[in-house]
Amino acid sequence: MQQKTPWLTSDILNRLNANTCLLLVRSLWEYCPEHMFIVRVEGPGEFVIEAMNSTRQALSAENSAVIGKRIEQSLPPPLCHGVLANLCRCVESGAPVRYEENDDYLDRDGIYQHVHRQTLLVPITNTEGMVTHLFGISRDLAFPPEHHVLSPAVTGELERRVSERTAELVAANEKLAYLATHDHLTGTYNRRYLMELAEQELRRATRYELPLCLLMLDIDHFKTLNDARGHLVGDEALRCVARTILATVRECDLVGRYGGDEFLILMPETTASGAQELAERLRNTLTQTSRLTLSIGIASLAPGDDVVIDLIDRADTLLLQAKRNGRNRIECAA
């Protein structure tokens, strides 16, 4: 029999950030029959109930009344001390804690209550590794075991809904990551992200004494094109150049829009002759497929280059030289 693939794999969880995981937990609360809650850690031994699901409709009013209250304000003394001890244990260890409660007590209305439940606490840490919240899920053992057994139909529906929600959250997270790192018009890297990646490549090239080249290029007479034919035509020209660049460079090359009609191409482990060969191919391809031409400046990594802006300055100077020499040219430092 073929083994069934888990519906929520560790690979999916690894791709989710903290906010996405919280959204996933909240969506699970709509369908999970167990009691789930989030406690905020305010200090040593100080905990505030921040969120709580309603496992049964009858508990919804009670749940909403304890949100924002401290543990000692929400639980009777016979239960409070044991719960606080386990919350502290989870914070101090920084690891999940499982414990069981089995006790009898009188509630605030003088009604006899019996508690027998098993609870799992999971610490939630911030970027500095400090435990800021505890996530808990409790199973009430006072009910017969069959009370907690879901039918195959319900289990299948729960898995389907959670799987759909997980896929939606992963897609949304990937879209946000793309928008944060790419130029919306051309699909190339935006300037901020390109500079981050370029600095990493510069450090790698310097450490291992590898060649590195940077190309700066822009579209000849782009301002005239914009003024004469409008910005929509100018935008399409930028997209055309970006498509041509992306189709020409290698997978390891970094391409980004530096500003206006200027693009940067960073070519790791590439000599000046290799960069010039690609620049010629790029310029020829564009002139054959459109009426656009490019001016290109090429700078190579040199001793003393500490930051990427050193290469950009030299490439920019060579680009201006290509413009002065008639445009539709490539200038490369000797």
JSON list of C-alpha atoms in Angstrom, two decimals, residues 29-163:
[
{"chain": "A", "resi": 29, "resn": "TRP", "atom": "CA", "xyz": [-8.93, 27.31, 15.59]},
{"chain": "A", "resi": 30, "resn": "GLU", "atom": "CA", "xyz": [-12.05, 27.39, 13.47]},
{"chain": "A", "resi": 31, "resn": "TYR", "atom": "CA", "xyz": [-11.95, 23.61, 13.08]},
{"chain": "A", "resi": 32, "resn": "CYS", "atom": "CA", "xyz": [-9.79, 22.13, 15.83]},
{"chain": "A", "resi": 33, "resn": "PRO", "atom": "CA", "xyz": [-11.89, 20.48, 18.60]},
{"chain": "A", "resi": 34, "resn": "GLU", "atom": "CA", "xyz": [-9.20, 21.04, 21.24]},
{"chain": "A", "resi": 35, "resn": "HIS", "atom": "CA", "xyz": [-8.80, 24.08, 23.48]},
{"chain": "A", "resi": 36, "resn": "MET", "atom": "CA", "xyz": [-6.05, 26.40, 22.14]},
{"chain": "A", "resi": 37, "resn": "PHE", "atom": "CA", "xyz": [-4.62, 29.58, 23.63]},
{"chain": "A", "resi": 38, "resn": "ILE", "atom": "CA", "xyz": [-1.73, 32.08, 23.44]},
{"chain": "A", "resi": 39, "resn": "VAL", "atom": "CA", "xyz": [-0.20, 33.57, 26.60]},
{"chain": "A", "resi": 40, "resn": "ARG", "atom": "CA", "xyz": [1.98, 36.69, 26.55]},
{"chain": "A", "resi": 41, "resn": "VAL", "atom": "CA", "xyz": [5.09, 36.65, 28.76]},
{"chain": "A", "resi": 42, "resn": "GLU", "atom": "CA", "xyz": [5.33, 39.98, 30.56]},
{"chain": "A", "resi": 43, "resn": "GLY", "atom": "CA", "xyz": [8.06, 39.10, 33.01]},
{"chain": "A", "resi": 44, "resn": "PRO", "atom": "CA", "xyz": [9.26, 36.37, 35.38]},
{"chain": "A", "resi": 45, "resn": "GLY", "atom": "CA", "xyz": [6.13, 34.55, 36.51]},
{"chain": "A", "resi": 46, "resn": "GLU", "atom": "CA", "xyz": [3.85, 37.11, 34.84]},
{"chain": "A", "resi": 47, "resn": "PHE", "atom": "CA", "xyz": [1.56, 35.86, 32.08]},
{"chain": "A", "resi": 48, "resn": "VAL", "atom": "CA", "xyz": [-1.40, 37.42, 30.31]},
{"chain": "A", "resi": 49, "resn": "ILE", "atom": "CA", "xyz": [-3.96, 35.52, 28.24]},
{"chain": "A", "resi": 50, "resn": "GLU", "atom": "CA", "xyz": [-3.71, 37.12, 24.80]},
{"chain": "A", "resi": 51, "resn": "ALA", "atom": "CA", "xyz": [-5.85, 34.85, 22.62]},
{"chain": "A", "resi": 52, "resn": "MET", "atom": "CA", "xyz": [-8.10, 31.86, 23.11]},
{"chain": "A", "resi": 53, "resn": "ASN", "atom": "CA", "xyz": [-10.25, 29.79, 20.80]},
{"chain": "A", "resi": 54, "resn": "SER", "atom": "CA", "xyz": [-13.75, 28.53, 21.58]},
{"chain": "A", "resi": 55, "resn": "THR", "atom": "CA", "xyz": [-13.92, 24.75, 21.36]},
{"chain": "A", "resi": 56, "resn": "ARG", "atom": "CA", "xyz": [-17.60, 24.79, 22.17]},
{"chain": "A", "resi": 57, "resn": "GLN", "atom": "CA", "xyz": [-20.13, 27.52, 21.52]},
{"chain": "A", "resi": 58, "resn": "ALA", "atom": "CA", "xyz": [-21.14, 27.52, 25.18]},
{"chain": "A", "resi": 59, "resn": "LEU", "atom": "CA", "xyz": [-17.63, 28.61, 26.20]},
{"chain": "A", "resi": 60, "resn": "SER", "atom": "CA", "xyz": [-17.39, 31.62, 23.89]},
{"chain": "A", "resi": 61, "resn": "ALA", "atom": "CA", "xyz": [-18.65, 34.16, 26.44]},
{"chain": "A", "resi": 62, "resn": "GLU", "atom": "CA", "xyz": [-16.35, 32.76, 29.14]},
{"chain": "A", "resi": 63, "resn": "ASN", "atom": "CA", "xyz": [-13.36, 32.84, 26.79]},
{"chain": "A", "resi": 64, "resn": "SER", "atom": "CA", "xyz": [-13.88, 36.45, 25.76]},
{"chain": "A", "resi": 65, "resn": "ALA", "atom": "CA", "xyz": [-14.12, 37.48, 29.44]},
{"chain": "A", "resi": 66, "resn": "VAL", "atom": "CA", "xyz": [-10.60, 36.26, 30.28]},
{"chain": "A", "resi": 67, "resn": "ILE", "atom": "CA", "xyz": [-8.78, 37.79, 27.29]},
{"chain": "A", "resi": 68, "resn": "GLY", "atom": "CA", "xyz": [-6.27, 40.37, 28.54]},
{"chain": "A", "resi": 69, "resn": "LYS", "atom": "CA", "xyz": [-6.31, 39.08, 32.14]},
{"chain": "A", "resi": 70, "resn": "ARG", "atom": "CA", "xyz": [-3.45, 37.55, 34.07]},
{"chain": "A", "resi": 71, "resn": "ILE", "atom": "CA", "xyz": [-3.47, 33.82, 34.77]},
{"chain": "A", "resi": 72, "resn": "GLU", "atom": "CA", "xyz": [-4.13, 34.34, 38.50]},
{"chain": "A", "resi": 73, "resn": "GLN", "atom": "CA", "xyz": [-7.18, 36.47, 37.65]},
{"chain": "A", "resi": 74, "resn": "SER", "atom": "CA", "xyz": [-8.60, 33.80, 35.33]},
{"chain": "A", "resi": 75, "resn": "LEU", "atom": "CA", "xyz": [-8.07, 30.50, 37.16]},
{"chain": "A", "resi": 76, "resn": "PRO", "atom": "CA", "xyz": [-9.10, 29.36, 40.65]},
{"chain": "A", "resi": 77, "resn": "PRO", "atom": "CA", "xyz": [-6.23, 28.85, 43.15]},
{"chain": "A", "resi": 78, "resn": "PRO", "atom": "CA", "xyz": [-6.19, 25.03, 42.96]},
{"chain": "A", "resi": 79, "resn": "LEU", "atom": "CA", "xyz": [-5.41, 25.24, 39.23]},
{"chain": "A", "resi": 80, "resn": "CYS", "atom": "CA", "xyz": [-3.54, 28.54, 39.04]},
{"chain": "A", "resi": 81, "resn": "HIS", "atom": "CA", "xyz": [-0.39, 27.49, 40.91]},
{"chain": "A", "resi": 82, "resn": "GLY", "atom": "CA", "xyz": [0.19, 24.39, 38.83]},
{"chain": "A", "resi": 83, "resn": "VAL", "atom": "CA", "xyz": [-0.44, 26.23, 35.55]},
{"chain": "A", "resi": 84, "resn": "LEU", "atom": "CA", "xyz": [1.94, 29.06, 36.51]},
{"chain": "A", "resi": 85, "resn": "ALA", "atom": "CA", "xyz": [4.64, 26.56, 37.45]},
{"chain": "A", "resi": 86, "resn": "ASN", "atom": "CA", "xyz": [4.43, 24.88, 34.05]},
{"chain": "A", "resi": 87, "resn": "LEU", "atom": "CA", "xyz": [4.36, 28.20, 32.18]},
{"chain": "A", "resi": 88, "resn": "CYS", "atom": "CA", "xyz": [7.53, 29.26, 34.01]},
{"chain": "A", "resi": 89, "resn": "ARG", "atom": "CA", "xyz": [9.12, 25.88, 33.24]},
{"chain": "A", "resi": 90, "resn": "CYS", "atom": "CA", "xyz": [8.42, 26.32, 29.53]},
{"chain": "A", "resi": 91, "resn": "VAL", "atom": "CA", "xyz": [9.92, 29.84, 29.47]},
{"chain": "A", "resi": 92, "resn": "GLU", "atom": "CA", "xyz": [13.03, 28.83, 31.42]},
{"chain": "A", "resi": 93, "resn": "SER", "atom": "CA", "xyz": [13.72, 25.74, 29.29]},
{"chain": "A", "resi": 94, "resn": "GLY", "atom": "CA", "xyz": [12.81, 27.39, 25.98]},
{"chain": "A", "resi": 95, "resn": "ALA", "atom": "CA", "xyz": [11.41, 24.03, 24.91]},
{"chain": "A", "resi": 96, "resn": "PRO", "atom": "CA", "xyz": [7.95, 22.45, 24.65]},
{"chain": "A", "resi": 97, "resn": "VAL", "atom": "CA", "xyz": [6.45, 21.24, 27.93]},
{"chain": "A", "resi": 98, "resn": "ARG", "atom": "CA", "xyz": [3.70, 18.65, 28.32]},
{"chain": "A", "resi": 99, "resn": "TYR", "atom": "CA", "xyz": [1.80, 18.28, 31.60]},
{"chain": "A", "resi": 100, "resn": "GLU", "atom": "CA", "xyz": [-1.44, 16.86, 32.98]},
{"chain": "A", "resi": 101, "resn": "GLU", "atom": "CA", "xyz": [-3.96, 18.38, 35.38]},
{"chain": "A", "resi": 102, "resn": "ASN", "atom": "CA", "xyz": [-6.35, 16.25, 37.46]},
{"chain": "A", "resi": 103, "resn": "ASP", "atom": "CA", "xyz": [-8.14, 18.15, 40.20]},
{"chain": "A", "resi": 104, "resn": "ASP", "atom": "CA", "xyz": [-11.50, 19.02, 41.77]},
{"chain": "A", "resi": 105, "resn": "TYR", "atom": "CA", "xyz": [-12.55, 22.52, 42.80]},
{"chain": "A", "resi": 106, "resn": "LEU", "atom": "CA", "xyz": [-15.47, 24.86, 43.36]},
{"chain": "A", "resi": 107, "resn": "ASP", "atom": "CA", "xyz": [-15.83, 27.61, 40.77]},
{"chain": "A", "resi": 108, "resn": "ARG", "atom": "CA", "xyz": [-16.78, 31.24, 41.52]},
{"chain": "A", "resi": 109, "resn": "ASP", "atom": "CA", "xyz": [-20.45, 30.26, 41.55]},
{"chain": "A", "resi": 110, "resn": "GLY", "atom": "CA", "xyz": [-19.85, 27.50, 44.10]},
{"chain": "A", "resi": 111, "resn": "ILE", "atom": "CA", "xyz": [-20.41, 24.74, 41.56]},
{"chain": "A", "resi": 112, "resn": "TYR", "atom": "CA", "xyz": [-18.32, 21.58, 41.80]},
{"chain": "A", "resi": 113, "resn": "GLN", "atom": "CA", "xyz": [-15.94, 21.17, 38.85]},
{"chain": "A", "resi": 114, "resn": "HIS", "atom": "CA", "xyz": [-13.64, 18.32, 37.89]},
{"chain": "A", "resi": 115, "resn": "VAL", "atom": "CA", "xyz": [-10.63, 19.01, 35.66]},
{"chain": "A", "resi": 116, "resn": "HIS", "atom": "CA", "xyz": [-8.67, 16.30, 33.96]},
{"chain": "A", "resi": 117, "resn": "ARG", "atom": "CA", "xyz": [-6.78, 17.51, 30.93]},
{"chain": "A", "resi": 118, "resn": "GLN", "atom": "CA", "xyz": [-3.46, 17.21, 29.16]},
{"chain": "A", "resi": 119, "resn": "THR", "atom": "CA", "xyz": [-1.73, 20.37, 27.94]},
{"chain": "A", "resi": 120, "resn": "LEU", "atom": "CA", "xyz": [1.16, 21.01, 25.56]},
{"chain": "A", "resi": 121, "resn": "LEU", "atom": "CA", "xyz": [2.98, 24.36, 25.80]},
{"chain": "A", "resi": 122, "resn": "VAL", "atom": "CA", "xyz": [5.25, 25.58, 22.97]},
{"chain": "A", "resi": 123, "resn": "PRO", "atom": "CA", "xyz": [7.50, 28.66, 23.39]},
{"chain": "A", "resi": 124, "resn": "ILE", "atom": "CA", "xyz": [7.41, 31.39, 20.73]},
{"chain": "A", "resi": 125, "resn": "THR", "atom": "CA", "xyz": [10.61, 33.43, 20.47]},
{"chain": "A", "resi": 126, "resn": "ASN", "atom": "CA", "xyz": [11.47, 36.73, 18.83]},
{"chain": "A", "resi": 127, "resn": "THR", "atom": "CA", "xyz": [14.44, 37.37, 16.52]},
{"chain": "A", "resi": 128, "resn": "GLU", "atom": "CA", "xyz": [16.72, 37.74, 19.56]},
{"chain": "A", "resi": 129, "resn": "GLY", "atom": "CA", "xyz": [15.78, 34.29, 20.88]},
{"chain": "A", "resi": 130, "resn": "MET", "atom": "CA", "xyz": [13.72, 35.64, 23.79]},
{"chain": "A", "resi": 131, "resn": "VAL", "atom": "CA", "xyz": [10.49, 33.82, 24.67]},
{"chain": "A", "resi": 132, "resn": "THR", "atom": "CA", "xyz": [7.70, 36.38, 24.24]},
{"chain": "A", "resi": 133, "resn": "HIS", "atom": "CA", "xyz": [4.63, 34.13, 24.04]},
{"chain": "A", "resi": 134, "resn": "LEU", "atom": "CA", "xyz": [3.54, 30.59, 24.82]},
{"chain": "A", "resi": 135, "resn": "PHE", "atom": "CA", "xyz": [1.19, 28.66, 22.57]},
{"chain": "A", "resi": 136, "resn": "GLY", "atom": "CA", "xyz": [-0.87, 25.98, 24.30]},
{"chain": "A", "resi": 137, "resn": "ILE", "atom": "CA", "xyz": [-3.28, 23.27, 23.31]},
{"chain": "A", "resi": 138, "resn": "SER", "atom": "CA", "xyz": [-5.28, 21.30, 25.89]},
{"chain": "A", "resi": 139, "resn": "ARG", "atom": "CA", "xyz": [-7.19, 18.07, 25.57]},
{"chain": "A", "resi": 140, "resn": "ASP", "atom": "CA", "xyz": [-9.98, 17.49, 28.09]},
{"chain": "A", "resi": 141, "resn": "LEU", "atom": "CA", "xyz": [-9.55, 13.93, 29.39]},
{"chain": "A", "resi": 142, "resn": "ALA", "atom": "CA", "xyz": [-12.67, 14.12, 31.54]},
{"chain": "A", "resi": 143, "resn": "PHE", "atom": "CA", "xyz": [-14.78, 13.24, 28.50]},
{"chain": "A", "resi": 144, "resn": "PRO", "atom": "CA", "xyz": [-14.91, 9.70, 27.12]},
{"chain": "A", "resi": 145, "resn": "PRO", "atom": "CA", "xyz": [-12.11, 9.03, 24.58]},
{"chain": "A", "resi": 146, "resn": "GLU", "atom": "CA", "xyz": [-14.64, 8.73, 21.76]},
{"chain": "A", "resi": 147, "resn": "HIS", "atom": "CA", "xyz": [-15.60, 12.35, 22.36]},
{"chain": "A", "resi": 148, "resn": "HIS", "atom": "CA", "xyz": [-12.31, 13.40, 20.77]},
{"chain": "A", "resi": 149, "resn": "VAL", "atom": "CA", "xyz": [-12.32, 11.02, 17.84]},
{"chain": "A", "resi": 150, "resn": "LEU", "atom": "CA", "xyz": [-13.19, 12.71, 14.56]},
{"chain": "A", "resi": 151, "resn": "SER", "atom": "CA", "xyz": [-14.96, 10.83, 11.83]},
{"chain": "A", "resi": 152, "resn": "PRO", "atom": "CA", "xyz": [-12.99, 10.17, 8.65]},
{"chain": "A", "resi": 153, "resn": "ALA", "atom": "CA", "xyz": [-15.23, 12.62, 6.78]},
{"chain": "A", "resi": 154, "resn": "VAL", "atom": "CA", "xyz": [-14.57, 15.42, 9.30]},
{"chain": "A", "resi": 155, "resn": "THR", "atom": "CA", "xyz": [-10.85, 14.62, 9.39]},
{"chain": "A", "resi": 156, "resn": "GLY", "atom": "CA", "xyz": [-10.68, 14.72, 5.60]},
{"chain": "A", "resi": 157, "resn": "GLU", "atom": "CA", "xyz": [-12.50, 18.05, 5.45]},
{"chain": "A", "resi": 158, "resn": "LEU", "atom": "CA", "xyz": [-10.21, 19.52, 8.11]},
{"chain": "A", "resi": 159, "resn": "GLU", "atom": "CA", "xyz": [-7.12, 18.38, 6.23]},
{"chain": "A", "resi": 160, "resn": "ARG", "atom": "CA", "xyz": [-8.49, 19.78, 2.97]},
{"chain": "A", "resi": 161, "resn": "ARG", "atom": "CA", "xyz": [-9.29, 23.19, 4.45]},
{"chain": "A", "resi": 162, "resn": "VAL", "atom": "CA", "xyz": [-5.98, 23.49, 6.29]},
{"chain": "A", "resi": 163, "resn": "SER", "atom": "CA", "xyz": [-4.08, 22.40, 3.16]}
]
